[in-house]
PDB file of C-alpha atoms in Angstrom:
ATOM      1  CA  UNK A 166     -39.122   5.626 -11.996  1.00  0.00           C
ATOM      2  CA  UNK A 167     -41.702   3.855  -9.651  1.00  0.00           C
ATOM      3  CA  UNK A 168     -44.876   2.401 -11.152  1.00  0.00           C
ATOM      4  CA  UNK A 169     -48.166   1.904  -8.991  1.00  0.00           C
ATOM      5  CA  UNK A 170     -48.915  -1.515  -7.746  1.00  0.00           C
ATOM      6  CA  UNK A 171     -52.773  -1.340  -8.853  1.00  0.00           C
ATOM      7  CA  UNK A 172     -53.788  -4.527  -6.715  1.00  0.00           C
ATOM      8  CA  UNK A 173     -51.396  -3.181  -3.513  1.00  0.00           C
ATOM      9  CA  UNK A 174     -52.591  -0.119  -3.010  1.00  0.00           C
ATOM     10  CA  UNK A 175     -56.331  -0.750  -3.431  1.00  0.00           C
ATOM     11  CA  UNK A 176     -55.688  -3.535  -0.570  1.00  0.00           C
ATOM     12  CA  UNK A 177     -54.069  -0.681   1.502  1.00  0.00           C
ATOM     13  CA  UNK A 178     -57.109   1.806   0.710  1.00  0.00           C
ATOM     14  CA  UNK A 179     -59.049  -0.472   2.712  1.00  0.00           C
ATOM     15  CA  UNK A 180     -55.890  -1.271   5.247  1.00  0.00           C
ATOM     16  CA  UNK A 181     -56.171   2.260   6.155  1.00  0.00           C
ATOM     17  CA  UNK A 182     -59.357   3.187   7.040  1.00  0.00           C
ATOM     18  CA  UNK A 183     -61.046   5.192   9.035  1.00  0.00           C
ATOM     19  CA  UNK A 184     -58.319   6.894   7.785  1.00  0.00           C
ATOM     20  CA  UNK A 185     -57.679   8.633   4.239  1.00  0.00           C
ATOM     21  CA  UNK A 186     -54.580   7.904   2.096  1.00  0.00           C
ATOM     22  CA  UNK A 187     -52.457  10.209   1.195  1.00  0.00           C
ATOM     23  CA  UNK A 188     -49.745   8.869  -1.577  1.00  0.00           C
ATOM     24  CA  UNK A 189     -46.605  10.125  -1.253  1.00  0.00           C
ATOM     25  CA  UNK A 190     -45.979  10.905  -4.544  1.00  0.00           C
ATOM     26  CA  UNK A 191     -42.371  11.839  -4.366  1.00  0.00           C
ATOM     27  CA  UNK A 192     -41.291   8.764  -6.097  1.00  0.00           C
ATOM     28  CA  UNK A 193     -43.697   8.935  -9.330  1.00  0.00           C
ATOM     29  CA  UNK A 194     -44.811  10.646 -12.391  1.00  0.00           C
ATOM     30  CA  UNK A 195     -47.919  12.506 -13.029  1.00  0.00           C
ATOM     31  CA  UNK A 196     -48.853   9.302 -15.329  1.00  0.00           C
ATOM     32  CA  UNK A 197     -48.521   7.327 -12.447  1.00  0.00           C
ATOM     33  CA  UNK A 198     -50.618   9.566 -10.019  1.00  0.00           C
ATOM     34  CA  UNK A 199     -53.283   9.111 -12.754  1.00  0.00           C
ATOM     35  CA  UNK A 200     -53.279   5.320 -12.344  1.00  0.00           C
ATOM     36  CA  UNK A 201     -53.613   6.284  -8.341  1.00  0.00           C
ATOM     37  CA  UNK A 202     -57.000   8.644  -8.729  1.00  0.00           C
ATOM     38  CA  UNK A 203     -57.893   5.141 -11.384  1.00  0.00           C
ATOM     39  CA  UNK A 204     -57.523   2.406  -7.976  1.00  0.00           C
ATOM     40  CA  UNK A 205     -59.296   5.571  -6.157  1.00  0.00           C
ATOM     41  CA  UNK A 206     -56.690   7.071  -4.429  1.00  0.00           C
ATOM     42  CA  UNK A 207     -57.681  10.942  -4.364  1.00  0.00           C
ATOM     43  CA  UNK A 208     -54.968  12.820  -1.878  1.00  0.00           C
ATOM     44  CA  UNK A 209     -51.535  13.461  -3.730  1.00  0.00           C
ATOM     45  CA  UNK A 210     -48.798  14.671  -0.732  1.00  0.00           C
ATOM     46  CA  UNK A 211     -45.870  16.550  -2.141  1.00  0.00           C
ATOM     47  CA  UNK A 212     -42.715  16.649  -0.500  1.00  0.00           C
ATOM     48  CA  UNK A 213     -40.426  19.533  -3.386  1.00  0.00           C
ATOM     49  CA  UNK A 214     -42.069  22.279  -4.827  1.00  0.00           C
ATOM     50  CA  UNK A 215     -40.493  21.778  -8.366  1.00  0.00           C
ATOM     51  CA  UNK A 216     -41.700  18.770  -8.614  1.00  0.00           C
ATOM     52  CA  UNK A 217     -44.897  19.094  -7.297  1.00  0.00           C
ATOM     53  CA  UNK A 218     -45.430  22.349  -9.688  1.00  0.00           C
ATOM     54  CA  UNK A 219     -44.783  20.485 -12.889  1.00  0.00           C
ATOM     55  CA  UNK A 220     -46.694  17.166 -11.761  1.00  0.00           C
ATOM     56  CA  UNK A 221     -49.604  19.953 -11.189  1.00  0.00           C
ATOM     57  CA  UNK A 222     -49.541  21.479 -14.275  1.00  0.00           C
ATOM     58  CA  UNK A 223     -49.635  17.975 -16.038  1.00  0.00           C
ATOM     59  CA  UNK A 224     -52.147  16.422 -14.495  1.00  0.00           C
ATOM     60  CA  UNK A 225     -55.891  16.726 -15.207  1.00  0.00           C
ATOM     61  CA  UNK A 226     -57.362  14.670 -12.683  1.00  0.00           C
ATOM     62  CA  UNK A 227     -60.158  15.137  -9.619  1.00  0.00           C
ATOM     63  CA  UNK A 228     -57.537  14.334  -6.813  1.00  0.00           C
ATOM     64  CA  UNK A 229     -56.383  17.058  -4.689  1.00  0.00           C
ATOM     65  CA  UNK A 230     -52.840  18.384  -3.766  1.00  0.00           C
ATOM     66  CA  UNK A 231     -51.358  18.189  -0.405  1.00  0.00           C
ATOM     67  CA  UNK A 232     -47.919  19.760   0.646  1.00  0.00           C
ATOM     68  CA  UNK A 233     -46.418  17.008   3.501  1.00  0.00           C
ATOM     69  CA  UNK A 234     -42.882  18.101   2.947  1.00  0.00           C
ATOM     70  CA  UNK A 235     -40.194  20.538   4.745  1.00  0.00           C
ATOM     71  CA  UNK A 236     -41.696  23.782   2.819  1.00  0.00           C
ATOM     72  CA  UNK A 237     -39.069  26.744   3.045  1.00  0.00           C
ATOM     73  CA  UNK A 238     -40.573  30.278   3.453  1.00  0.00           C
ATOM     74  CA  UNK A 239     -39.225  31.163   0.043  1.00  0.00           C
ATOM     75  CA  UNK A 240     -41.266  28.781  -2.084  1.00  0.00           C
ATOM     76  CA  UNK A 241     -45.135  29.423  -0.405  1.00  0.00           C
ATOM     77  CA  UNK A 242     -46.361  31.879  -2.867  1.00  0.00           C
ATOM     78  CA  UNK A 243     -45.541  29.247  -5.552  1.00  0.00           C
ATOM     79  CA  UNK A 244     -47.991  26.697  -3.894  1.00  0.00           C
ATOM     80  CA  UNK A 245     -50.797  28.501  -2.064  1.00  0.00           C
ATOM     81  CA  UNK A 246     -53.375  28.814  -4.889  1.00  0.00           C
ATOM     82  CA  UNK A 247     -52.132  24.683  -5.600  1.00  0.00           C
ATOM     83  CA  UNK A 248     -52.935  22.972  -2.765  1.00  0.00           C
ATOM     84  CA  UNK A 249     -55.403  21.894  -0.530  1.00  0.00           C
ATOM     85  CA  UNK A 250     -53.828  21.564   2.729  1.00  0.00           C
ATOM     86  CA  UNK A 251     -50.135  21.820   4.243  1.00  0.00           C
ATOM     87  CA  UNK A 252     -49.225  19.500   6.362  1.00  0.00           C
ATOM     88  CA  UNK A 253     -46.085  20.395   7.680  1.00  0.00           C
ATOM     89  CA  UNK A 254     -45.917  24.071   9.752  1.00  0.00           C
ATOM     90  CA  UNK A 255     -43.354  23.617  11.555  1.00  0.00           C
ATOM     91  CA  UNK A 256     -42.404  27.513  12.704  1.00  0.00           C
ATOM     92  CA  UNK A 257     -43.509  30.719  12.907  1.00  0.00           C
ATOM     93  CA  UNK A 258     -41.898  32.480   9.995  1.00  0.00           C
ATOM     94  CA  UNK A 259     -44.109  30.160   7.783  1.00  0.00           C
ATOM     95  CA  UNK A 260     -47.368  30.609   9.538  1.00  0.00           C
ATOM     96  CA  UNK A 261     -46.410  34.158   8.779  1.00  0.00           C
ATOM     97  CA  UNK A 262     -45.592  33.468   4.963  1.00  0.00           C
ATOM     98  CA  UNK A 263     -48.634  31.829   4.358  1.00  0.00           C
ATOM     99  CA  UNK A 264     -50.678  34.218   5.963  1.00  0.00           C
ATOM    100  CA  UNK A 265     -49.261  36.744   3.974  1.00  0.00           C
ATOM    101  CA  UNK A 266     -49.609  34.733   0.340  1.00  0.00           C
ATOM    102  CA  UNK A 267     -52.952  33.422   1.592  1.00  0.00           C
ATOM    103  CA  UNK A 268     -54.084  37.135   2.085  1.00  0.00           C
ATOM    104  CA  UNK A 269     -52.812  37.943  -1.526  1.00  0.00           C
ATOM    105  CA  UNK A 270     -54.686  35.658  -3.138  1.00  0.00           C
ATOM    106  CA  UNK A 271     -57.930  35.981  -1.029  1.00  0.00           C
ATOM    107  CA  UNK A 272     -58.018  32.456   0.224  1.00  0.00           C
ATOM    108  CA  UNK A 273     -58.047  30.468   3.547  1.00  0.00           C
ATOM    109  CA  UNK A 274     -55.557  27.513   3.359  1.00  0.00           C
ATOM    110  CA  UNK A 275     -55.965  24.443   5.649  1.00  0.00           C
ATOM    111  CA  UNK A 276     -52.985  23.520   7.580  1.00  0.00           C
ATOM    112  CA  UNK A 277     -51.509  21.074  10.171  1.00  0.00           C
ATOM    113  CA  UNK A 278     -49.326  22.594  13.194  1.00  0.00           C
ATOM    114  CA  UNK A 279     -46.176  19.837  12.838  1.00  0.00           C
ATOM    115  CA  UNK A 280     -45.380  18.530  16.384  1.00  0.00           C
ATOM    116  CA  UNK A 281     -42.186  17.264  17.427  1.00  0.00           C
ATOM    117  CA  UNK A 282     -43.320  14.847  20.022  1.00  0.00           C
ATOM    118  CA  UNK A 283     -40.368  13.021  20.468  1.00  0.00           C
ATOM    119  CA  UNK A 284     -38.226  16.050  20.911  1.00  0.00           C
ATOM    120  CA  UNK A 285     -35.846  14.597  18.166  1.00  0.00           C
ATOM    121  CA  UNK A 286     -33.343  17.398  17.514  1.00  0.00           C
ATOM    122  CA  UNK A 287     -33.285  16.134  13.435  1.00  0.00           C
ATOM    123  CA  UNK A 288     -36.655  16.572  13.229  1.00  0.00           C
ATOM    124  CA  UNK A 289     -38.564  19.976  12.600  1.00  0.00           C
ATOM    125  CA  UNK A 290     -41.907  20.791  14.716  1.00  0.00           C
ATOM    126  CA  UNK A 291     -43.146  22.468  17.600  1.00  0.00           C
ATOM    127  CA  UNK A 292     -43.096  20.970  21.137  1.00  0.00           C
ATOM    128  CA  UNK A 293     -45.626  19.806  22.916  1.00  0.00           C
ATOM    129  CA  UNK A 294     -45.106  22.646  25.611  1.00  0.00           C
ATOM    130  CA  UNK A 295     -45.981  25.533  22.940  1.00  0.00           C
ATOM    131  CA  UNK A 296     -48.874  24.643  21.060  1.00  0.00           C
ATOM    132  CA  UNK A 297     -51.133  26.581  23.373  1.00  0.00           C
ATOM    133  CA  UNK A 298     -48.660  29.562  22.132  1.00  0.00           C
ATOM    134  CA  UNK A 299     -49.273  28.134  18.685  1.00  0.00           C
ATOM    135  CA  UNK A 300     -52.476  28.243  19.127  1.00  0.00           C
ATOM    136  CA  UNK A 301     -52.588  32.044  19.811  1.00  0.00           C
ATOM    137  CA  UNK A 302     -50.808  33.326  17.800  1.00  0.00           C
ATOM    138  CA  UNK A 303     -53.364  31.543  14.947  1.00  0.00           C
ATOM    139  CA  UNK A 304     -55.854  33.699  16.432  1.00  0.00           C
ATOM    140  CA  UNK A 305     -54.406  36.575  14.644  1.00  0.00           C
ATOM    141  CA  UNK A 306     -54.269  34.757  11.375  1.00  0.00           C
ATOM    142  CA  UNK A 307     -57.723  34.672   9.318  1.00  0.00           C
ATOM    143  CA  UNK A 308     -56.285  33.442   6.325  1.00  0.00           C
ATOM    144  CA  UNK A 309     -55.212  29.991   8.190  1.00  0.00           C
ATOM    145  CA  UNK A 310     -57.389  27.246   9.497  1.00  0.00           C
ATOM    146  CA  UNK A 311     -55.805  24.999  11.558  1.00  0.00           C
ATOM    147  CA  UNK A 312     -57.070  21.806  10.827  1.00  0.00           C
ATOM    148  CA  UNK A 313     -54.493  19.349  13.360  1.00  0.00           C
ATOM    149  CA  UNK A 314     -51.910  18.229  14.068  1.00  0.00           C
ATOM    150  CA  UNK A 315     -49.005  16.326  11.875  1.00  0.00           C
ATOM    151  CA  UNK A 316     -46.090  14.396  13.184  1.00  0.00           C
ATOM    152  CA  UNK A 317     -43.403  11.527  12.236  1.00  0.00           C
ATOM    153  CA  UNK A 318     -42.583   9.141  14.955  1.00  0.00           C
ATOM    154  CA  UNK A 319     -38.869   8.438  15.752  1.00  0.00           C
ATOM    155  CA  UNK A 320     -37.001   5.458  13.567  1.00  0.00           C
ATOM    156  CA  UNK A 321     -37.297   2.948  16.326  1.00  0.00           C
ATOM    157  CA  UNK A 322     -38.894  -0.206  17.246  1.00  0.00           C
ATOM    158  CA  UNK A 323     -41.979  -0.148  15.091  1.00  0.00           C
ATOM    159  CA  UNK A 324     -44.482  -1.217  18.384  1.00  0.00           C
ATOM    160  CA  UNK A 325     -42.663   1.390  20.003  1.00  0.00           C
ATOM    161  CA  UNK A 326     -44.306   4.155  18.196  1.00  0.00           C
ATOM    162  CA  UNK A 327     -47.525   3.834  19.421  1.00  0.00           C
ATOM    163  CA  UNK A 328     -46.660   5.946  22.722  1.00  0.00           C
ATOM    164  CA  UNK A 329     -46.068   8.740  20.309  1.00  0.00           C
ATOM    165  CA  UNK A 330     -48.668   8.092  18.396  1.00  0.00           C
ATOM    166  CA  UNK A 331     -50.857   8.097  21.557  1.00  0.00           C
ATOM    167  CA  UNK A 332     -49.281  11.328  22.830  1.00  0.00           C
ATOM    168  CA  UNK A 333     -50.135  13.268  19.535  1.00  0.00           C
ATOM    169  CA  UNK A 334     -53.779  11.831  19.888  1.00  0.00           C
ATOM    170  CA  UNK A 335     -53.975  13.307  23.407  1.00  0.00           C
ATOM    171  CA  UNK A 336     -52.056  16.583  22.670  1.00  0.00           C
ATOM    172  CA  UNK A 337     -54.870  17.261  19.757  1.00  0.00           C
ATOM    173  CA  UNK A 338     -57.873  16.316  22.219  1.00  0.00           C
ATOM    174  CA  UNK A 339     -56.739  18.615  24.829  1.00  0.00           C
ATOM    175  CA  UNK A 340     -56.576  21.371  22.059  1.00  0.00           C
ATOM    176  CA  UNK A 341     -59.721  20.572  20.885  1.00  0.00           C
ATOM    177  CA  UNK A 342     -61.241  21.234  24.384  1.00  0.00           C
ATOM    178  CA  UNK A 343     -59.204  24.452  24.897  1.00  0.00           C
ATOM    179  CA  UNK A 344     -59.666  25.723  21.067  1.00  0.00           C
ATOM    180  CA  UNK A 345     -63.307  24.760  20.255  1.00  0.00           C
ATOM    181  CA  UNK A 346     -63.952  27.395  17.938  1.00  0.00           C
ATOM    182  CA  UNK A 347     -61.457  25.641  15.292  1.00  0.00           C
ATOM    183  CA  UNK A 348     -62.197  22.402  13.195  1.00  0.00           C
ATOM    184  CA  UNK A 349     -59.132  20.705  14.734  1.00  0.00           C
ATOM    185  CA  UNK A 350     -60.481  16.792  13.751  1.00  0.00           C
ATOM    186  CA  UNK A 351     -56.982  15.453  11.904  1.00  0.00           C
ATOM    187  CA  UNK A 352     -54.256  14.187  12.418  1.00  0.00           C
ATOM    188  CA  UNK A 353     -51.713  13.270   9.696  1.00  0.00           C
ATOM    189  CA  UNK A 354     -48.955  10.437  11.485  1.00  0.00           C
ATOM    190  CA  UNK A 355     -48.191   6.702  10.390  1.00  0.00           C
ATOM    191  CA  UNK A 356     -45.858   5.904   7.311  1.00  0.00           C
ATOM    192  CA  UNK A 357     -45.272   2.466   5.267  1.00  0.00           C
ATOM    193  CA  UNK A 358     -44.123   0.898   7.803  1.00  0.00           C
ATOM    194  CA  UNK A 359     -45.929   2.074  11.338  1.00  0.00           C
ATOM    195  CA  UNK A 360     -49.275   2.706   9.680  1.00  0.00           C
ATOM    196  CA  UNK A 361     -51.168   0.098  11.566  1.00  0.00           C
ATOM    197  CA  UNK A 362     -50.348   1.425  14.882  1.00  0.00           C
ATOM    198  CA  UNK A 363     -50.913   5.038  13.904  1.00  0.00           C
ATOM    199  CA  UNK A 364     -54.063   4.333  12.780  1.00  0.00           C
ATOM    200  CA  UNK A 365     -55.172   2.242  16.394  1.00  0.00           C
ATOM    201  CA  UNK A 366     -53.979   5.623  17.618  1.00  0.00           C
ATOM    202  CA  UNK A 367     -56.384   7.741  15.874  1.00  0.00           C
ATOM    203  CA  UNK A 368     -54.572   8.920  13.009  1.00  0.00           C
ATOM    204  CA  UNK A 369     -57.224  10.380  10.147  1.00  0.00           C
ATOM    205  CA  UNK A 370     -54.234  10.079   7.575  1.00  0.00           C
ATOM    206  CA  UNK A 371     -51.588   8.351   6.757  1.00  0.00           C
ATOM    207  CA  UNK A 372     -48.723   9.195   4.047  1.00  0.00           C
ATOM    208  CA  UNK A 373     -47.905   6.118   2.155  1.00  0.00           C
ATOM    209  CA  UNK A 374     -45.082   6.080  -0.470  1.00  0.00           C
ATOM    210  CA  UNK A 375     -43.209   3.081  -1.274  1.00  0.00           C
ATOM    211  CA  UNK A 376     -46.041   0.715  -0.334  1.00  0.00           C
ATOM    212  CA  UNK A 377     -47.845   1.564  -3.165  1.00  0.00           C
ATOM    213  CA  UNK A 378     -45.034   1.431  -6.020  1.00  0.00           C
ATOM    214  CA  UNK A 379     -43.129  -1.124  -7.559  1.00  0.00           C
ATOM    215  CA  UNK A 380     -39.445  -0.116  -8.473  1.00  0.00           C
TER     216      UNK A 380
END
């Protein structure tokens, strides 16, 4: 099990910003994500349900929940009353789930349209060409705010990113002109290792894992 460099990840709190951390707290306990809310880390991303359910039951803290991983239709109504925002929609059978648990339970849930910019077939997302379809068909959908966009840049050259980066920045400002009526002001790209470009890009959050820990 990982423990939380204290003195690292308050130096990368301030690395980050304007952007918000979001700790990937795949690797952890819910003892450790405790000792993140203590160096003031407040956004816990979640990549497995199971984990993430019994990390929520078990911890008491202020910080909030955020779903970043692949999230299969089948586990939604397990999460929707957890977390604050999910990161990763990726298709339209789970816009369609979590309308449909998000209607059950009476709530609006924040997400983030995943892009696949680089048209990487290993990755999941929607290309750039159908967002306005995206875009829509979230019309129809009043238990869904679409908050962004979310993306993960190939594994390549790390300076190399940044036209990807770039590209996502773009594809969100021309959907913010087209789409004014939603809050569409984040955009959740740049890991451990291509943060600092991501952010020069105009990411509003990064998802940080092993940068924080210590094995």
């Amino acid at each position: 099990m990982m423990r939380v460099n204290e003195a690292e990840t308050k130096r990368l709190l301030e690395a980050v910003k304007p952007a918000k951390l979001v700790a990937a707290t795949k690797y952890i306990d819910e003892k450790e994500v405790e000792k993140l809310e203590e160096c003031g880390v407040m956004i816990y991303g979640e990549n497995k349900v199971q984990d993430f359910l019994k990390k929520y039951e078990d911890y008491h803290g202020k910080g909030v929940w955020h779903f970043i991983g692949t999230l299969q239709t089948n586990k939604v109504k397990y999460i929707i009353d957890k977390v604050q925002m999910i990161h990763s929609v990726a298709n339209y059978r789970l816009i369609d789930e979590i309308e449909k648990q998000a209607a059950k339970h009476d709530l609006v849930m924040d997400i983030l349209l995943q892009v696949n910019i680089a048209k990487e077939e290993s990755k999941h997302g929607f290309n750039e060409e159908e967002m306005n379809e995206v875009m829509d068909y979230l019309k129809d959908k009043p238990h869904l705010n679409p908050r962004g966009l979310m993306m993960m840049a190939p594994n390549i050259e790390v300076e190399e990113t940044r036209q990807y980066f770039k590209a996502t920045k773009d594809l969100l400002t021309k959907l913010q002109e087209s789409y004014p009526n939603y809050q569409l002001t984040e955009l959740s790209m740049g890991m451990t290792h291509d943060f600092p470009i991501a952010v020069a890009e105009g990411s509003t959050m990064v998802r940080l894992g092993h940068a924080l820990f210590d094995e």
